[in-house]
Coordinates of C-alpha atoms in Angstrom, one line a residue:
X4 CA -5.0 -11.5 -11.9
X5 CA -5.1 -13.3 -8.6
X6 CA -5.6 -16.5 -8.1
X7 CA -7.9 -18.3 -5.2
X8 CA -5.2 -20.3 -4.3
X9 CA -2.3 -17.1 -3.9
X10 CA -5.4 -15.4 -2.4
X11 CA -5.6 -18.0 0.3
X12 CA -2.1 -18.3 0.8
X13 CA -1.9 -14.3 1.2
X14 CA -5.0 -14.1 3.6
X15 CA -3.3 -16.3 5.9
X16 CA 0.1 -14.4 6.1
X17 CA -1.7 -11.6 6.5
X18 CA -3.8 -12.5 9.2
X19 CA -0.8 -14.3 11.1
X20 CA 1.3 -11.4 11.0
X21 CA -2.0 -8.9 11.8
X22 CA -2.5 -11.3 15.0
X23 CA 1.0 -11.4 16.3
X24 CA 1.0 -7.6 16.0
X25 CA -2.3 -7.5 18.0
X26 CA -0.9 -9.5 20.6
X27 CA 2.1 -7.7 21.0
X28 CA 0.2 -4.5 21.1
X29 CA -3.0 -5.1 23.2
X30 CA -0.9 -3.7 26.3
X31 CA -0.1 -0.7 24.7
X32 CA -3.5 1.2 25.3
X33 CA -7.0 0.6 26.6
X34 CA -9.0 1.8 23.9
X35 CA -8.5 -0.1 20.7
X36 CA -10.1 0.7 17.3
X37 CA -10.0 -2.1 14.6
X38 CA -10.5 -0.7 11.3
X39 CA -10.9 -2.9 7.6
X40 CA -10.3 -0.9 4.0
X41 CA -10.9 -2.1 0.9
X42 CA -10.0 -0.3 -1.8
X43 CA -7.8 0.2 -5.5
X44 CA -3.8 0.5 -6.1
X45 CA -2.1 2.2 -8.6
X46 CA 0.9 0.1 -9.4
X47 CA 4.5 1.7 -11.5
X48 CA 5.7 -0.4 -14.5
X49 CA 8.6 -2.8 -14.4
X50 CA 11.3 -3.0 -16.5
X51 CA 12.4 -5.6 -19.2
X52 CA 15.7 -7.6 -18.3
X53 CA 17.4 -5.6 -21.5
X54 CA 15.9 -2.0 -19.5
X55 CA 14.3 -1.8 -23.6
X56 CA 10.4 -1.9 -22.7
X57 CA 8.6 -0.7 -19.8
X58 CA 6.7 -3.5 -18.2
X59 CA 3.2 -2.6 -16.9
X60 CA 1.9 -4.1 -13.4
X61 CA -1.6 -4.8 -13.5
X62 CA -4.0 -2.2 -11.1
X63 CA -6.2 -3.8 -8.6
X64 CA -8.2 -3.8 -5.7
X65 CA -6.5 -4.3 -2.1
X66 CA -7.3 -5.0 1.5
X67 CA -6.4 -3.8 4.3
X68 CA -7.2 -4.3 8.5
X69 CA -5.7 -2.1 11.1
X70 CA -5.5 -2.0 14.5
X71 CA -5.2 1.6 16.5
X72 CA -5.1 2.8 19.9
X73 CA -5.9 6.6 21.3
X74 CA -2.3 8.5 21.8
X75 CA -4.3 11.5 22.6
X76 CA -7.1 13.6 21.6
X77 CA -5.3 14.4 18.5
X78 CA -4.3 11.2 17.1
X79 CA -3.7 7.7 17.3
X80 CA -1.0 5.3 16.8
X81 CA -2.0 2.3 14.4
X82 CA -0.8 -1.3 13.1
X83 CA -1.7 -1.6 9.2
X84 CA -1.8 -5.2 7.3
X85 CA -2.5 -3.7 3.5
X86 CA -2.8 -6.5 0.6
X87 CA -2.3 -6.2 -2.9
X88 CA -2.7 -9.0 -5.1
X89 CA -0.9 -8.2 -9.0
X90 CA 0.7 -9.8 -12.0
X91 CA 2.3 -8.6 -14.9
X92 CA 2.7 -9.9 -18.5
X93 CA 6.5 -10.2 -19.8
X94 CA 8.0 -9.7 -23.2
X95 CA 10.0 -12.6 -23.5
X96 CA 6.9 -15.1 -24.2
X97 CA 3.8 -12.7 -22.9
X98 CA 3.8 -15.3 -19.8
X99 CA 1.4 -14.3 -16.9
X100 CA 3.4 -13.8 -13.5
X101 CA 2.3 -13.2 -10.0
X102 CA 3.8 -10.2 -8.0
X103 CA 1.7 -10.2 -4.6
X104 CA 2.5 -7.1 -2.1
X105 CA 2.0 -7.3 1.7
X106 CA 2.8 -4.4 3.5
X107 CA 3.2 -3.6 7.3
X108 CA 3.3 -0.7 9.0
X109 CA 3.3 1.6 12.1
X110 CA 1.7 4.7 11.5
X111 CA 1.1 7.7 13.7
X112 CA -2.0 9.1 12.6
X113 CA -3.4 13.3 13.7
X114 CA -6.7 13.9 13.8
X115 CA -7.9 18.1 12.7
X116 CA -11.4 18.1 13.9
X117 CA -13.7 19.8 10.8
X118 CA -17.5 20.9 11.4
X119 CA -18.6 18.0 10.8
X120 CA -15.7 15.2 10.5
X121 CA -12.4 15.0 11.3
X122 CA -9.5 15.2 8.9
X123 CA -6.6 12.4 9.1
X124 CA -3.1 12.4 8.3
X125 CA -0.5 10.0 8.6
X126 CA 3.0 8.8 8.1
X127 CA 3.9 5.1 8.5
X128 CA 7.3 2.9 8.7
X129 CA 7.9 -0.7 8.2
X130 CA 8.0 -3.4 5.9
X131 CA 7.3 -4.6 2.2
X132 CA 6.8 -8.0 1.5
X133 CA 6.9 -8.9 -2.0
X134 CA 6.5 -12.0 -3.5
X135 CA 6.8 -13.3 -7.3
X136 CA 6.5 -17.0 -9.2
X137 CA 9.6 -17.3 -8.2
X138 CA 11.0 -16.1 -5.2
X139 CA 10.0 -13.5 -2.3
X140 CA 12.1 -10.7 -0.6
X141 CA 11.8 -8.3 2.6
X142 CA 12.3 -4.5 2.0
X143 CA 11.8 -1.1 4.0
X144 CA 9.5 0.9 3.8
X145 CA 7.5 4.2 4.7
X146 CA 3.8 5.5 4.2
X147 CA 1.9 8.4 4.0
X148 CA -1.7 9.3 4.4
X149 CA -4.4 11.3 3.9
X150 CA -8.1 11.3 4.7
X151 CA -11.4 11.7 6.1
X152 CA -13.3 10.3 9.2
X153 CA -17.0 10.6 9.9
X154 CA -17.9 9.5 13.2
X155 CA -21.8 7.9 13.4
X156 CA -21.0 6.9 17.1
X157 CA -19.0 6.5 19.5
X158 CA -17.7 3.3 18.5
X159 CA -18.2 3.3 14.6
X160 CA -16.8 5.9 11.9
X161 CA -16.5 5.6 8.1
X162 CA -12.8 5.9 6.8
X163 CA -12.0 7.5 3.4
X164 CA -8.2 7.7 2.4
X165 CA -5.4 8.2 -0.2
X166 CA -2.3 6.3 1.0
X167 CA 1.6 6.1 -0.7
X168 CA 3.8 3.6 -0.4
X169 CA 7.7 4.0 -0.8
X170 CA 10.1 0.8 -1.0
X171 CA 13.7 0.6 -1.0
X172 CA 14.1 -2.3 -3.6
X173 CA 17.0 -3.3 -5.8
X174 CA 17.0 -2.7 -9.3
X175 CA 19.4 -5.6 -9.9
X176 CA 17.4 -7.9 -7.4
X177 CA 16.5 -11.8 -8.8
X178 CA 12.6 -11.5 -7.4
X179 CA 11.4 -12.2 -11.0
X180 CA 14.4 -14.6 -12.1
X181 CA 13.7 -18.2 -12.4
X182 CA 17.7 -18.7 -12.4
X183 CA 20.5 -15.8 -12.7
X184 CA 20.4 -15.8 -16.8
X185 CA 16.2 -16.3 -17.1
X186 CA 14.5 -12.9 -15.9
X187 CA 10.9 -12.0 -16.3
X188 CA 11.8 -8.4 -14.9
X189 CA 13.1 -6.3 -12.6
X190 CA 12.7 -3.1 -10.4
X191 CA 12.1 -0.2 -12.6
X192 CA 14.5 1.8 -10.2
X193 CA 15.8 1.8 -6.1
X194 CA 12.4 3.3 -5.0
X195 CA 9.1 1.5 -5.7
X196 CA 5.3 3.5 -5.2
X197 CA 2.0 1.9 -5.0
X198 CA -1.0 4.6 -4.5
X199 CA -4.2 3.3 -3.0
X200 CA -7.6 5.2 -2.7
X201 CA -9.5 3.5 -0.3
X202 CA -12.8 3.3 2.0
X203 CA -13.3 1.4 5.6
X204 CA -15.1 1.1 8.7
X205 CA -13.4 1.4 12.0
X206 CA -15.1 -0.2 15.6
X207 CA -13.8 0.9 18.6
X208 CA -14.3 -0.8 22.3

Protein backbone atom coordinates (compact mmCIF):
# COMPACT_ATOMS: atom_id res chain seq x y z
CA UNK A 1 0.00 0.00 0.00
CA UNK A 2 1.35 3.47 -0.15
CA UNK A 3 2.76 5.24 2.24
CA UNK A 4 2.24 9.15 3.16
CA UNK A 5 5.68 9.60 3.10
CA UNK A 6 6.40 7.78 -0.74
CA UNK A 7 3.17 9.64 -1.52
CA UNK A 8 4.71 12.94 -0.72
CA UNK A 9 7.86 12.17 -2.19
CA UNK A 10 5.95 11.04 -5.57
CA UNK A 11 3.61 14.16 -5.60
CA UNK A 12 6.54 16.35 -5.77
CA UNK A 13 8.31 14.56 -8.72
CA UNK A 14 5.32 14.59 -10.31
CA UNK A 15 4.47 18.03 -10.13
CA UNK A 16 8.18 19.18 -10.88
CA UNK A 17 8.37 17.29 -13.99
CA UNK A 18 4.44 18.36 -14.88
CA UNK A 19 5.68 22.07 -14.42
CA UNK A 20 8.88 21.95 -16.38
CA UNK A 21 6.79 20.36 -19.15
CA UNK A 22 4.22 23.27 -18.81
CA UNK A 23 6.85 25.76 -19.18
CA UNK A 24 8.41 24.29 -22.06
CA UNK A 25 5.13 23.95 -23.72
CA UNK A 26 3.05 27.21 -22.99
CA UNK A 27 4.45 28.57 -26.38
CA UNK A 28 3.27 25.88 -28.27
CA UNK A 29 -0.43 26.97 -28.56
CA UNK A 30 -2.91 29.61 -27.28
CA UNK A 31 -5.53 27.56 -26.09
CA UNK A 32 -4.55 25.39 -23.24
CA UNK A 33 -6.79 22.75 -21.57
CA UNK A 34 -5.59 21.31 -18.11
CA UNK A 35 -7.17 18.19 -17.29
CA UNK A 36 -6.83 15.94 -13.63
CA UNK A 37 -7.92 11.96 -13.69
CA UNK A 38 -8.19 9.91 -10.97
CA UNK A 39 -8.81 6.65 -11.44
CA UNK A 40 -7.78 2.45 -10.94
CA UNK A 41 -4.69 0.28 -12.55
CA UNK A 42 -4.56 -3.01 -13.29
CA UNK A 43 -1.02 -4.10 -12.55
CA UNK A 44 0.78 -7.78 -14.25
CA UNK A 45 2.47 -10.15 -11.68
CA UNK A 46 6.21 -10.29 -11.16
CA UNK A 47 8.27 -13.06 -11.06
CA UNK A 48 10.26 -14.90 -8.22
CA UNK A 49 14.20 -14.62 -8.54
CA UNK A 50 14.09 -18.71 -9.16
CA UNK A 51 11.16 -17.67 -12.26
CA UNK A 52 9.13 -20.63 -9.77
CA UNK A 53 6.11 -18.46 -8.53
CA UNK A 54 4.36 -15.66 -10.12
CA UNK A 55 4.49 -12.62 -7.91
CA UNK A 56 1.29 -10.51 -7.85
CA UNK A 57 1.51 -6.47 -7.78
CA UNK A 58 -0.99 -5.00 -5.81
CA UNK A 59 -4.06 -2.98 -7.92
CA UNK A 60 -4.64 0.53 -7.01
CA UNK A 61 -5.91 3.76 -7.56
CA UNK A 62 -3.80 6.42 -9.73
CA UNK A 63 -3.56 10.06 -10.57
CA UNK A 64 -3.13 11.72 -13.27
CA UNK A 65 -2.84 15.80 -14.61
CA UNK A 66 -2.49 16.77 -18.22
CA UNK A 67 -1.87 19.53 -20.06
CA UNK A 68 -3.32 19.92 -23.81
CA UNK A 69 -3.38 22.36 -26.47
CA UNK A 70 -5.89 22.55 -29.76
CA UNK A 71 -3.89 20.99 -32.91
CA UNK A 72 -7.05 21.36 -34.79
CA UNK A 73 -10.68 20.81 -34.73
CA UNK A 74 -10.08 17.23 -34.61
CA UNK A 75 -7.68 16.77 -31.94
CA UNK A 76 -5.27 17.92 -29.56
CA UNK A 77 -1.76 17.33 -28.61
CA UNK A 78 -1.28 16.68 -24.70
CA UNK A 79 1.43 16.39 -21.85
CA UNK A 80 0.32 13.47 -19.35
CA UNK A 81 1.89 13.11 -15.61
CA UNK A 82 0.04 9.59 -14.58
CA UNK A 83 0.84 8.21 -10.89
CA UNK A 84 0.59 4.83 -9.62
CA UNK A 85 1.51 4.04 -6.23
CA UNK A 86 2.00 -0.19 -5.70
CA UNK A 87 3.83 -2.86 -3.61
CA UNK A 88 4.11 -6.30 -3.80
CA UNK A 89 4.62 -9.13 -1.21
CA UNK A 90 7.75 -11.59 -1.94
CA UNK A 91 8.21 -15.27 -1.29
CA UNK A 92 11.40 -15.24 0.27
CA UNK A 93 10.18 -13.84 3.84
CA UNK A 94 6.40 -12.38 2.63
CA UNK A 95 8.31 -8.75 3.11
CA UNK A 96 6.12 -5.77 1.90
CA UNK A 97 7.96 -3.71 -1.00
CA UNK A 98 7.24 -0.49 -2.65
CA UNK A 99 7.15 -0.38 -6.57
CA UNK A 100 5.92 3.32 -7.39
CA UNK A 101 5.14 4.04 -11.32
CA UNK A 102 5.48 7.55 -12.78
CA UNK A 103 4.76 7.79 -16.25
CA UNK A 104 5.20 10.70 -18.88
CA UNK A 105 3.97 11.11 -21.98
CA UNK A 106 3.13 12.94 -25.20
CA UNK A 107 0.06 11.95 -26.67
CA UNK A 108 -1.78 13.03 -29.78
CA UNK A 109 -5.27 12.75 -29.08
CA UNK A 110 -8.57 12.74 -32.21
CA UNK A 111 -11.59 13.81 -31.36
CA UNK A 112 -15.03 11.88 -33.51
CA UNK A 113 -17.75 14.19 -32.62
CA UNK A 114 -21.04 11.84 -31.47
CA UNK A 115 -24.69 13.41 -30.97
CA UNK A 116 -24.12 14.27 -28.03
CA UNK A 117 -20.19 13.91 -26.96
CA UNK A 118 -17.29 13.42 -28.53
CA UNK A 119 -15.29 10.22 -28.77
CA UNK A 120 -11.35 10.32 -27.90
CA UNK A 121 -8.56 8.27 -28.96
CA UNK A 122 -5.09 8.47 -28.43
CA UNK A 123 -1.59 7.14 -28.71
CA UNK A 124 1.21 8.39 -26.43
CA UNK A 125 5.24 8.08 -26.23
CA UNK A 126 7.63 8.66 -23.49
CA UNK A 127 8.91 7.64 -20.40
CA UNK A 128 8.42 5.13 -17.33
CA UNK A 129 9.70 5.87 -14.17
CA UNK A 130 9.82 3.15 -11.81
CA UNK A 131 10.97 3.09 -8.59
CA UNK A 132 11.46 0.14 -5.79
CA UNK A 133 12.93 -0.04 -1.93
CA UNK A 134 15.80 -0.24 -3.51
CA UNK A 135 16.72 1.37 -6.51
CA UNK A 136 14.86 3.33 -9.44
CA UNK A 137 15.37 3.06 -13.29
CA UNK A 138 14.21 5.11 -16.55
CA UNK A 139 12.52 3.03 -19.36
CA UNK A 140 10.51 3.80 -22.72
CA UNK A 141 7.51 3.77 -23.23
CA UNK A 142 4.17 4.17 -25.34
CA UNK A 143 0.37 4.62 -24.61
CA UNK A 144 -2.83 4.15 -25.91
CA UNK A 145 -6.27 5.55 -25.27
CA UNK A 146 -9.67 5.41 -25.51
CA UNK A 147 -12.60 7.42 -24.27
CA UNK A 148 -15.34 9.79 -23.91
CA UNK A 149 -15.76 13.60 -23.60
CA UNK A 150 -18.91 15.48 -22.64
CA UNK A 151 -18.60 19.03 -22.94
CA UNK A 152 -20.92 21.25 -20.23
CA UNK A 153 -19.19 24.47 -21.62
CA UNK A 154 -16.98 25.86 -23.36
CA UNK A 155 -14.33 25.66 -20.89
CA UNK A 156 -15.25 22.46 -18.79
CA UNK A 157 -15.92 18.80 -20.04
CA UNK A 158 -15.99 15.46 -18.12
CA UNK A 159 -13.33 12.86 -19.24
CA UNK A 160 -13.96 9.10 -19.17
CA UNK A 161 -11.05 6.73 -20.41
CA UNK A 162 -9.38 3.32 -20.67
CA UNK A 163 -5.55 3.87 -21.10
CA UNK A 164 -2.55 1.00 -21.71
CA UNK A 165 0.72 1.35 -20.85
CA UNK A 166 3.71 -0.64 -22.57
CA UNK A 167 7.35 -0.59 -21.06
CA UNK A 168 10.46 -1.83 -22.38
CA UNK A 169 12.03 -3.18 -19.15
CA UNK A 170 14.67 -5.82 -18.50
CA UNK A 171 13.82 -9.03 -17.24
CA UNK A 172 17.32 -9.39 -15.68
CA UNK A 173 17.28 -5.75 -14.31
CA UNK A 174 18.42 -5.26 -10.26
CA UNK A 175 15.24 -2.64 -9.55
CA UNK A 176 14.15 -5.10 -6.77
CA UNK A 177 17.76 -6.38 -5.70
CA UNK A 178 19.08 -5.07 -2.44
CA UNK A 179 22.67 -6.41 -3.74
CA UNK A 180 23.37 -8.69 -6.96
CA UNK A 181 22.67 -12.17 -4.96
CA UNK A 182 19.43 -10.73 -2.62
CA UNK A 183 16.35 -10.19 -5.14
CA UNK A 184 12.84 -9.60 -4.12
CA UNK A 185 11.82 -9.94 -7.93
CA UNK A 186 12.10 -9.21 -11.25
CA UNK A 187 10.34 -8.26 -14.59
CA UNK A 188 8.02 -10.95 -15.47
CA UNK A 189 9.21 -10.46 -19.18
CA UNK A 190 10.86 -7.44 -21.76
CA UNK A 191 7.38 -5.70 -21.95
CA UNK A 192 5.57 -4.51 -18.85
CA UNK A 193 1.41 -3.36 -19.04
CA UNK A 194 -0.49 -1.39 -16.62
CA UNK A 195 -4.39 -0.73 -17.65
CA UNK A 196 -6.10 2.13 -16.08
CA UNK A 197 -9.96 3.03 -16.22
CA UNK A 198 -10.26 6.39 -15.33
CA UNK A 199 -12.53 9.71 -14.89
CA UNK A 200 -11.46 13.59 -14.94
CA UNK A 201 -12.33 17.09 -15.54
CA UNK A 202 -10.64 19.12 -18.09
CA UNK A 203 -10.64 23.46 -17.97
CA UNK A 204 -9.79 25.18 -20.81
CA UNK A 205 -8.74 29.06 -21.11
Amino acid sequence: MLSVKVFSQSIRVLLSIFLSLVISTTTLAANLEITSLIGYTFSPKLNSIDNTTSIPTTDEPNIALGLSWKDSNAGQGQILINYIGRDFTDNIDQSIHSFDTVYAHFNGIGFFKERNYITTVGMGIGMAYFKSDYDSVFYPSISISLGTRYEFSKSLALITELRAYATLTKDDDTLFCQNESTCAAHFDSSIWIDSQISIGLAYSF
